[in-house]
Structure formats: C-alpha cells, structure tokens
PDB file of N, CA and C in Angstrom:
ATOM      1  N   UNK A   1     -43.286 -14.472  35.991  1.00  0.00           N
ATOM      2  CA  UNK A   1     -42.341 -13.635  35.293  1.00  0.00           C
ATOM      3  C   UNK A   1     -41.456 -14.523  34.424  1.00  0.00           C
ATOM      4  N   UNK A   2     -41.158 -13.837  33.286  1.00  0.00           N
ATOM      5  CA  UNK A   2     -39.897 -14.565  32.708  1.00  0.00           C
ATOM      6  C   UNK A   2     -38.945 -13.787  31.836  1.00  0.00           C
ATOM      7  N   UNK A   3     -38.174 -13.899  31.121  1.00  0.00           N
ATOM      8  CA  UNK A   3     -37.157 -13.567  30.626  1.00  0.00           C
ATOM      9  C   UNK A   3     -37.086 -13.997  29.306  1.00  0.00           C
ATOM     10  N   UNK A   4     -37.252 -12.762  28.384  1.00  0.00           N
ATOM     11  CA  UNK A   4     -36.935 -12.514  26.675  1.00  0.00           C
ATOM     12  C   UNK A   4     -35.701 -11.962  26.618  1.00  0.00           C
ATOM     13  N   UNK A   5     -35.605 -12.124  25.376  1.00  0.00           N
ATOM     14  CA  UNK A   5     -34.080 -11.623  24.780  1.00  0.00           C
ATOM     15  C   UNK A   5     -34.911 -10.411  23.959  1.00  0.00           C
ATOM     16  N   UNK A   6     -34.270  -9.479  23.698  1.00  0.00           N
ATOM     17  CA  UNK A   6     -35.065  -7.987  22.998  1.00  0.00           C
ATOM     18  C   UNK A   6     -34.139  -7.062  22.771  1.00  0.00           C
ATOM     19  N   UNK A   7     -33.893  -7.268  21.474  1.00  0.00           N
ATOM     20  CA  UNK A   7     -32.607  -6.478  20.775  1.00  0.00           C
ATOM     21  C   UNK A   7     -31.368  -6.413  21.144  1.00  0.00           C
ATOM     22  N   UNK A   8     -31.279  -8.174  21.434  1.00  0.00           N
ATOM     23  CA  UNK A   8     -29.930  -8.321  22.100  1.00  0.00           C
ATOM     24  C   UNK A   8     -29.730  -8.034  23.714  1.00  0.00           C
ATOM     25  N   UNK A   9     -30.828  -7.785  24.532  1.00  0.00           N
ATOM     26  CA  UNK A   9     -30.695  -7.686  25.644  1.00  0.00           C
ATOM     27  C   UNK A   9     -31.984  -8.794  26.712  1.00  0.00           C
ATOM     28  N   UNK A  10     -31.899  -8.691  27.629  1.00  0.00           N
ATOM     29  CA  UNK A  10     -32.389  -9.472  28.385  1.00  0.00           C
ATOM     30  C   UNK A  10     -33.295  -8.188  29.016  1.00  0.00           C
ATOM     31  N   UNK A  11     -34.612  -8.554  28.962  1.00  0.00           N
ATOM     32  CA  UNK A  11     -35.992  -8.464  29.717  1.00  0.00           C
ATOM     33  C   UNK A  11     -36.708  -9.190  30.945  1.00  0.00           C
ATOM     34  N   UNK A  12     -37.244  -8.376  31.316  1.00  0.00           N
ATOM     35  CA  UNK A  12     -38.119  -9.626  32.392  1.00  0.00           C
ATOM     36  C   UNK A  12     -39.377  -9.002  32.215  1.00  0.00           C
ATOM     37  N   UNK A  13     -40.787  -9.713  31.864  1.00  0.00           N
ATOM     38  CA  UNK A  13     -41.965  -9.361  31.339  1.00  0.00           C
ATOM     39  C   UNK A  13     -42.597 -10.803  32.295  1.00  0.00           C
ATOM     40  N   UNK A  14     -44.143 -10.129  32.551  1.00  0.00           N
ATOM     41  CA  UNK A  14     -45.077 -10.341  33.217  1.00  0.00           C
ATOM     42  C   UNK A  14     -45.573 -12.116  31.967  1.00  0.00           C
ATOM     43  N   UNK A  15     -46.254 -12.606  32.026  1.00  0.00           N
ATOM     44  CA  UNK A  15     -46.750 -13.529  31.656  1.00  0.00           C
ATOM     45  C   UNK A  15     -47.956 -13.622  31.703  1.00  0.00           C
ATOM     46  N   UNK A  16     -48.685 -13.277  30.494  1.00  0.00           N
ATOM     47  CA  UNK A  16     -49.648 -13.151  30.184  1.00  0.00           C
ATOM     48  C   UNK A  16     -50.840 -14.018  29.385  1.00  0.00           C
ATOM     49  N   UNK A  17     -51.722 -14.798  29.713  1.00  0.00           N
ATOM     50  CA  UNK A  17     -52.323 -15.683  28.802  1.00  0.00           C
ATOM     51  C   UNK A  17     -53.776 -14.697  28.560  1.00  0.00           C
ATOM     52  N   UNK A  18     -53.265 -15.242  26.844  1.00  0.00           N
ATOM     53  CA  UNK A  18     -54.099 -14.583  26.121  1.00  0.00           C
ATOM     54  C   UNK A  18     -54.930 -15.469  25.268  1.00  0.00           C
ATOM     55  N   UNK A  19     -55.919 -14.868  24.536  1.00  0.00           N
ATOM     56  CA  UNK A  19     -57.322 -15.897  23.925  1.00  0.00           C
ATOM     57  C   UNK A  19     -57.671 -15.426  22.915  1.00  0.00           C
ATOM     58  N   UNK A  20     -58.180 -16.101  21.635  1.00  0.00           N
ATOM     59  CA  UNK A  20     -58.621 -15.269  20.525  1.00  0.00           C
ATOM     60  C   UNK A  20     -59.939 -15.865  20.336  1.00  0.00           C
ATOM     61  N   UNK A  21     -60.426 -15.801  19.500  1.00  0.00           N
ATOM     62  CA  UNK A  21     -61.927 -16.299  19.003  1.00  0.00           C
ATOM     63  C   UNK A  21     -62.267 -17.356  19.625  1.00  0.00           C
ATOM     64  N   UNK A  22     -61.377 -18.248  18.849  1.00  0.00           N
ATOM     65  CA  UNK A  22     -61.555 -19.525  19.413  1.00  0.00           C
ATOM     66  C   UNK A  22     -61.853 -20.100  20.582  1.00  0.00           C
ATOM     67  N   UNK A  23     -60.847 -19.550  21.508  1.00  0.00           N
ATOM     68  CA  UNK A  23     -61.220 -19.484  22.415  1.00  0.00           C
ATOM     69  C   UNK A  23     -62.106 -19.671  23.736  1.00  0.00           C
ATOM     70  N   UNK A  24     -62.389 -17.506  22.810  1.00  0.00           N
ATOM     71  CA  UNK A  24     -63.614 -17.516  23.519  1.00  0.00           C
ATOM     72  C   UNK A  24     -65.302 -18.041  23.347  1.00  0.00           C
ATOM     73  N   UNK A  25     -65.106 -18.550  21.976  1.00  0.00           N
ATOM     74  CA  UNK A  25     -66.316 -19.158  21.447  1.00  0.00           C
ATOM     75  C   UNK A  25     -66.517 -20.341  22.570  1.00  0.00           C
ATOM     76  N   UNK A  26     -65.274 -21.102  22.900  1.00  0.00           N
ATOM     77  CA  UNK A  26     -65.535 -22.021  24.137  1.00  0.00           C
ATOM     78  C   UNK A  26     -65.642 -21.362  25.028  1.00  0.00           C
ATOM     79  N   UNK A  27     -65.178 -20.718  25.593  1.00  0.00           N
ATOM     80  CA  UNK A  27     -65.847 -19.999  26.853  1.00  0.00           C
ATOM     81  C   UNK A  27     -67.014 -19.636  27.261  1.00  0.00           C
ATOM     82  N   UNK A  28     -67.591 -19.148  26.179  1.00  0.00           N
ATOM     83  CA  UNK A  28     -69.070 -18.922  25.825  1.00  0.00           C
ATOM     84  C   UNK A  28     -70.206 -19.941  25.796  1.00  0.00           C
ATOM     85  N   UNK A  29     -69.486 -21.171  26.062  1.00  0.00           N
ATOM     86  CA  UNK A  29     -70.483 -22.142  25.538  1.00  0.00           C
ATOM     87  C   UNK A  29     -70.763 -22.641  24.203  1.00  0.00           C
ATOM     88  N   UNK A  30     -69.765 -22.632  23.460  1.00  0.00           N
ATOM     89  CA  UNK A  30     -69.650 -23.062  22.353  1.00  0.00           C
ATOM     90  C   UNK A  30     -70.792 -22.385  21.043  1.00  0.00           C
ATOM     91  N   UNK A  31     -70.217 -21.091  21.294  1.00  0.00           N
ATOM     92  CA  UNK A  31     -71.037 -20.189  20.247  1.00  0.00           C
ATOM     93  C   UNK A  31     -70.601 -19.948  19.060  1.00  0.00           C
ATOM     94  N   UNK A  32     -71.339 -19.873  17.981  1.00  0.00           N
ATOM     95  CA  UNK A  32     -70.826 -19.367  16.721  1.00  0.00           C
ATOM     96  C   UNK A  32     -69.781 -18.586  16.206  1.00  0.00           C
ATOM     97  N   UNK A  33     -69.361 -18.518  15.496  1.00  0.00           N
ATOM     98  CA  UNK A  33     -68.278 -17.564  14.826  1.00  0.00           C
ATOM     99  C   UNK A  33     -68.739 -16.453  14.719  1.00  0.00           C
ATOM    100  N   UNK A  34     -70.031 -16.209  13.892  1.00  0.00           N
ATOM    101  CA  UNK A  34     -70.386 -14.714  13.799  1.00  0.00           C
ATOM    102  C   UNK A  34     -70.588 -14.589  14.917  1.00  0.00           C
ATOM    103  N   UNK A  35     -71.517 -15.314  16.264  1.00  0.00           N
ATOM    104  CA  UNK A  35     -71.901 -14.484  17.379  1.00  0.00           C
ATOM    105  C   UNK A  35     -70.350 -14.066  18.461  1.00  0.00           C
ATOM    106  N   UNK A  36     -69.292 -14.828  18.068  1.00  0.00           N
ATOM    107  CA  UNK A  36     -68.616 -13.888  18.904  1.00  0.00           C
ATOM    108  C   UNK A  36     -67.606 -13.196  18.271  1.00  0.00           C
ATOM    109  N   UNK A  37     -68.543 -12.763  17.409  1.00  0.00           N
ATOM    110  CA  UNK A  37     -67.217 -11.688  16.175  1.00  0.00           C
ATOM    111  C   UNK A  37     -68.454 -10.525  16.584  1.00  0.00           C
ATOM    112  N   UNK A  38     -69.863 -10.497  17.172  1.00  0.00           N
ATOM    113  CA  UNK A  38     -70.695  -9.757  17.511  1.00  0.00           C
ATOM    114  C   UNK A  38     -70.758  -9.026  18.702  1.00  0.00           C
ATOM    115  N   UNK A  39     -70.504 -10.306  19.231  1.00  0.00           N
ATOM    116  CA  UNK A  39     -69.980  -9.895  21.058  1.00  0.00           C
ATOM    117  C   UNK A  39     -68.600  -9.341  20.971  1.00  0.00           C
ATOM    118  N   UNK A  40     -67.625  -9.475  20.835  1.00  0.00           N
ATOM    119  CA  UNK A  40     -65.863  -9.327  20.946  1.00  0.00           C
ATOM    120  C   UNK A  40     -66.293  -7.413  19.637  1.00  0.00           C
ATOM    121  N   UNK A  41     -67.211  -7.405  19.345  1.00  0.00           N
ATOM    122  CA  UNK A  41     -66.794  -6.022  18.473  1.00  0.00           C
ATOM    123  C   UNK A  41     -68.390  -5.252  19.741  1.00  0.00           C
ATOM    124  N   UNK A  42     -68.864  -5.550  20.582  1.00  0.00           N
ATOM    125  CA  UNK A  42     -69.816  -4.486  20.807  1.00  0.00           C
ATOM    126  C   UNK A  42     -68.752  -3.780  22.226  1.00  0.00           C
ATOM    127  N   UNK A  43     -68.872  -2.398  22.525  1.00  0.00           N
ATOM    128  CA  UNK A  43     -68.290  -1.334  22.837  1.00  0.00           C
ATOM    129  C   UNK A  43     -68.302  -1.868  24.127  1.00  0.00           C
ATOM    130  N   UNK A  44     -68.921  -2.554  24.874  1.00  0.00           N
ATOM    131  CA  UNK A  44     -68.803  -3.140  26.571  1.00  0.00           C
ATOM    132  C   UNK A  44     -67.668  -4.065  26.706  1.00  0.00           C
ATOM    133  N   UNK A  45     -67.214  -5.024  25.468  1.00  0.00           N
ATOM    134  CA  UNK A  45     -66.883  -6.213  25.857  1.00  0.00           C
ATOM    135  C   UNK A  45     -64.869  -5.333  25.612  1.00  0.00           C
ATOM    136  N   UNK A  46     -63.688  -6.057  26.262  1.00  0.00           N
ATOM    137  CA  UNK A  46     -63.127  -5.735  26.228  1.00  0.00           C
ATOM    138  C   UNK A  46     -62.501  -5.381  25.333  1.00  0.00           C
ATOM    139  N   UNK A  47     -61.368  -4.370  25.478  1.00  0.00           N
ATOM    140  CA  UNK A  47     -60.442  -4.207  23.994  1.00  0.00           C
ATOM    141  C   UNK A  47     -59.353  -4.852  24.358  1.00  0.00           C
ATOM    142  N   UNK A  48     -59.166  -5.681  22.589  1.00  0.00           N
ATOM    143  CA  UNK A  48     -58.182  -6.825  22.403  1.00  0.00           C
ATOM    144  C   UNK A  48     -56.465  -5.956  22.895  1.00  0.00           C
ATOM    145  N   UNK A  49     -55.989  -6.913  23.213  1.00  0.00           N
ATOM    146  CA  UNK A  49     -54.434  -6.013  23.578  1.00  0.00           C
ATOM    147  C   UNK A  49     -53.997  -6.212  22.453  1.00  0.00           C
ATOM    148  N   UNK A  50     -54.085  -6.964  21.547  1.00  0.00           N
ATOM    149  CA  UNK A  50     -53.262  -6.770  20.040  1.00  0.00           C
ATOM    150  C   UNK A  50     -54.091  -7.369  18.488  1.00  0.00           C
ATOM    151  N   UNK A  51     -53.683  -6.983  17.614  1.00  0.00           N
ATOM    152  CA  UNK A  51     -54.826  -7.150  16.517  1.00  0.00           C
ATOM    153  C   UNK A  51     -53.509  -8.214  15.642  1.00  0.00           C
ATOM    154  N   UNK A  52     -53.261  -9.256  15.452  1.00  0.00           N
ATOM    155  CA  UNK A  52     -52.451 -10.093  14.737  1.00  0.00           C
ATOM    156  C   UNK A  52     -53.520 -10.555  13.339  1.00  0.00           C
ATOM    157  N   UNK A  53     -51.846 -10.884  12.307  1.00  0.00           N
ATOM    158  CA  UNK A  53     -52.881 -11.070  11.287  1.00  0.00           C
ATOM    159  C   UNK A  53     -53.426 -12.171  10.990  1.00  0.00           C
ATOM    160  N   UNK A  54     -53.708 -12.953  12.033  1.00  0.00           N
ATOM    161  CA  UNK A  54     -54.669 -14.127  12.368  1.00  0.00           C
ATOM    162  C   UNK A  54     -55.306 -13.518  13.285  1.00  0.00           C
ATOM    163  N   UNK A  55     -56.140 -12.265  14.095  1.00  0.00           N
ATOM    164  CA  UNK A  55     -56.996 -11.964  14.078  1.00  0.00           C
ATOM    165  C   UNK A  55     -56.704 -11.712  15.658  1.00  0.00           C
ATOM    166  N   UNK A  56     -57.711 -10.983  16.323  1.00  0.00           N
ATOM    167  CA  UNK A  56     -56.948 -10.236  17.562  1.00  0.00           C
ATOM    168  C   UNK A  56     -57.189 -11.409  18.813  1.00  0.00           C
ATOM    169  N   UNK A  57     -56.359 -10.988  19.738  1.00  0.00           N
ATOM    170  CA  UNK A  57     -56.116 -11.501  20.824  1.00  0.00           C
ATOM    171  C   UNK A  57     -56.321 -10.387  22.339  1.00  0.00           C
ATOM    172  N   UNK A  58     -56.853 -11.023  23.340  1.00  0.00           N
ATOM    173  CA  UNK A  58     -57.518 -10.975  24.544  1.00  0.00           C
ATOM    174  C   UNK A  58     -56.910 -10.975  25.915  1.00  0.00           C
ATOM    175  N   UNK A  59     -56.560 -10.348  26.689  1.00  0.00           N
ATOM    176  CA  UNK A  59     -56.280 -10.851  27.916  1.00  0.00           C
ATOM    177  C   UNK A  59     -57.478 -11.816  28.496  1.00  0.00           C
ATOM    178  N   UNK A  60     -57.010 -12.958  29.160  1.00  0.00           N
ATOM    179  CA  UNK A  60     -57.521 -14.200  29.570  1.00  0.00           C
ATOM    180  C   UNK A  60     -58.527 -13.456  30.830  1.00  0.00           C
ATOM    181  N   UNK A  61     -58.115 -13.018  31.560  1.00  0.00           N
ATOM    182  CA  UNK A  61     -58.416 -12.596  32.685  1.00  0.00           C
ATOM    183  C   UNK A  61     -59.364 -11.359  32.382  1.00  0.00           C
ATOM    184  N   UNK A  62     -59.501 -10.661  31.316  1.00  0.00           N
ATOM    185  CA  UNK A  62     -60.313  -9.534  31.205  1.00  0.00           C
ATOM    186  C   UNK A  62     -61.606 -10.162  30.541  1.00  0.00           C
ATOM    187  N   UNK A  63     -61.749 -11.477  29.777  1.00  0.00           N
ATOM    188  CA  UNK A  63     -62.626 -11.941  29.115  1.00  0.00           C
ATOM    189  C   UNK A  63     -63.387 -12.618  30.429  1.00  0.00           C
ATOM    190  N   UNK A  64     -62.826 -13.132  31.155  1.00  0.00           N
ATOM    191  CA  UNK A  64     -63.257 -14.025  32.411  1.00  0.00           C
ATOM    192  C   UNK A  64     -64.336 -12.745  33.413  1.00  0.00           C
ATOM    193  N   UNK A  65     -63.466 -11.767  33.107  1.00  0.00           N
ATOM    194  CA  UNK A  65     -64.089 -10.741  34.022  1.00  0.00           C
ATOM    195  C   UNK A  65     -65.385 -10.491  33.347  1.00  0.00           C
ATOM    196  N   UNK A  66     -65.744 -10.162  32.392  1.00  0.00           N
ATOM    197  CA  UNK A  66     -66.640  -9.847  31.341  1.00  0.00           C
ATOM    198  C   UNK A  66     -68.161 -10.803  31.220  1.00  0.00           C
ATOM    199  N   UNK A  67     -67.479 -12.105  31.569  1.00  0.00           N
ATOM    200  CA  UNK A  67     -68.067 -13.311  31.486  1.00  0.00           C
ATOM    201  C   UNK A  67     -68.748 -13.298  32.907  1.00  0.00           C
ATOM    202  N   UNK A  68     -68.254 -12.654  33.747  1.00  0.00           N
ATOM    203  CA  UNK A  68     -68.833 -13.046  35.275  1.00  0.00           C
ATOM    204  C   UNK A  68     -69.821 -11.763  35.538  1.00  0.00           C
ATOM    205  N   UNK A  69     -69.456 -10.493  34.754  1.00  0.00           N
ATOM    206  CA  UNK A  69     -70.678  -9.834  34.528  1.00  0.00           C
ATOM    207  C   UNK A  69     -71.709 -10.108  33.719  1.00  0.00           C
ATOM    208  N   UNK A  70     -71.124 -10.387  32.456  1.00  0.00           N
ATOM    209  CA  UNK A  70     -72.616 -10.353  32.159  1.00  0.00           C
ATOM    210  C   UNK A  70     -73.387 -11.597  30.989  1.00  0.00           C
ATOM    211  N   UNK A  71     -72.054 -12.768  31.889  1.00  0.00           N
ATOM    212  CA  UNK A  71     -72.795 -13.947  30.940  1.00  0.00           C
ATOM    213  C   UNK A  71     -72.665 -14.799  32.428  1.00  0.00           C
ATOM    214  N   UNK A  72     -73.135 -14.378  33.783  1.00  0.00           N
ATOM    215  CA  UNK A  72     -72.512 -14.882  34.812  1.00  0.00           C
ATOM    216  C   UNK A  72     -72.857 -16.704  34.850  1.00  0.00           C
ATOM    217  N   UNK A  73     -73.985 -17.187  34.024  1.00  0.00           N
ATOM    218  CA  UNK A  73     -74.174 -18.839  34.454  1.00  0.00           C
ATOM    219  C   UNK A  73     -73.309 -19.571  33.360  1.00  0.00           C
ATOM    220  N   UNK A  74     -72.347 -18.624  32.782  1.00  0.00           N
ATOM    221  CA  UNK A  74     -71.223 -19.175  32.265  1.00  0.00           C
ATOM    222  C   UNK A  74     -69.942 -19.003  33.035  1.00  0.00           C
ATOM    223  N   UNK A  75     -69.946 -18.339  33.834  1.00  0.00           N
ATOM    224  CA  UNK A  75     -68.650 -17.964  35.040  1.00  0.00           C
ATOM    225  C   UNK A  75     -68.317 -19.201  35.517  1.00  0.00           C
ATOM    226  N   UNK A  76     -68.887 -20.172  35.767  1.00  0.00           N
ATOM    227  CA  UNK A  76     -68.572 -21.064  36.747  1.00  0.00           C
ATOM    228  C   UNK A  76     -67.632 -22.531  35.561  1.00  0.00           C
ATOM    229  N   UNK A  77     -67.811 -22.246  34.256  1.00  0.00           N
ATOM    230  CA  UNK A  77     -67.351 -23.836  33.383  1.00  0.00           C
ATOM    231  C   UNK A  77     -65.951 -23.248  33.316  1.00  0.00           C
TER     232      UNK A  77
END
C-alpha cells in the first residue's frame, strides 16, 4: 500500500506493477514487436488496465497468469 496526494488530499492505493510491450516481449521469450502486438490484441489474452499515449499497459500478475496457461514452458523464466 501507499499513499498519493489527489486533489489535495491524501489516498491510500494498492500498488500495482504494471508491463507494456516491452515487457512482455521479454516475458515471452524475446518475441517480436508485431508478434506481441498479435498476442496482447487476440480476445483471450488480457485487457490492458489503461491505454497511455505510449501505448497500453498490463497488470503484471494477469500477464503471468496468461503465460502459465497457455505459454506454460515459459512460466517458469
């Protein structure tokens, strides 16, 4: 947990690590750009929690999950 400031007030928000392409191209085993602009857009793989205009971003933990279904002899790097 930690603590933002948010319109002049104090928050306490969860802590979240998140991943974008890059990323996950390492995660993957060091795959192409198009192939994981192929994978990250087909309807199984998760939806990004936010679309920035450097390009969307991932919960860490939902890509990991994803990876242990159905890229599982990549689960383990």
């Amino acid at each position: 947990m930690t603590r933002v400031k948010e319109l002049g007030q104090l928050s306490t928000v969860r802590l979240m690590e998140l991943v974008g392409a890059h990323e996950i191209r390492i995660m993957l085993g060091g795959i192409s750009k198009q192939r994981v602009y192929v994978i990250t857009s087909h309807r199984n793989f998760p939806e990004p929690v936010a679309d920035l205009m450097q390009g969307k971003v991932w919960r860490k933990a939902d890509v990991e999950a994803w990876i242990r279904t159905h890229r599982p002899e990549l689960a383990g790097e």
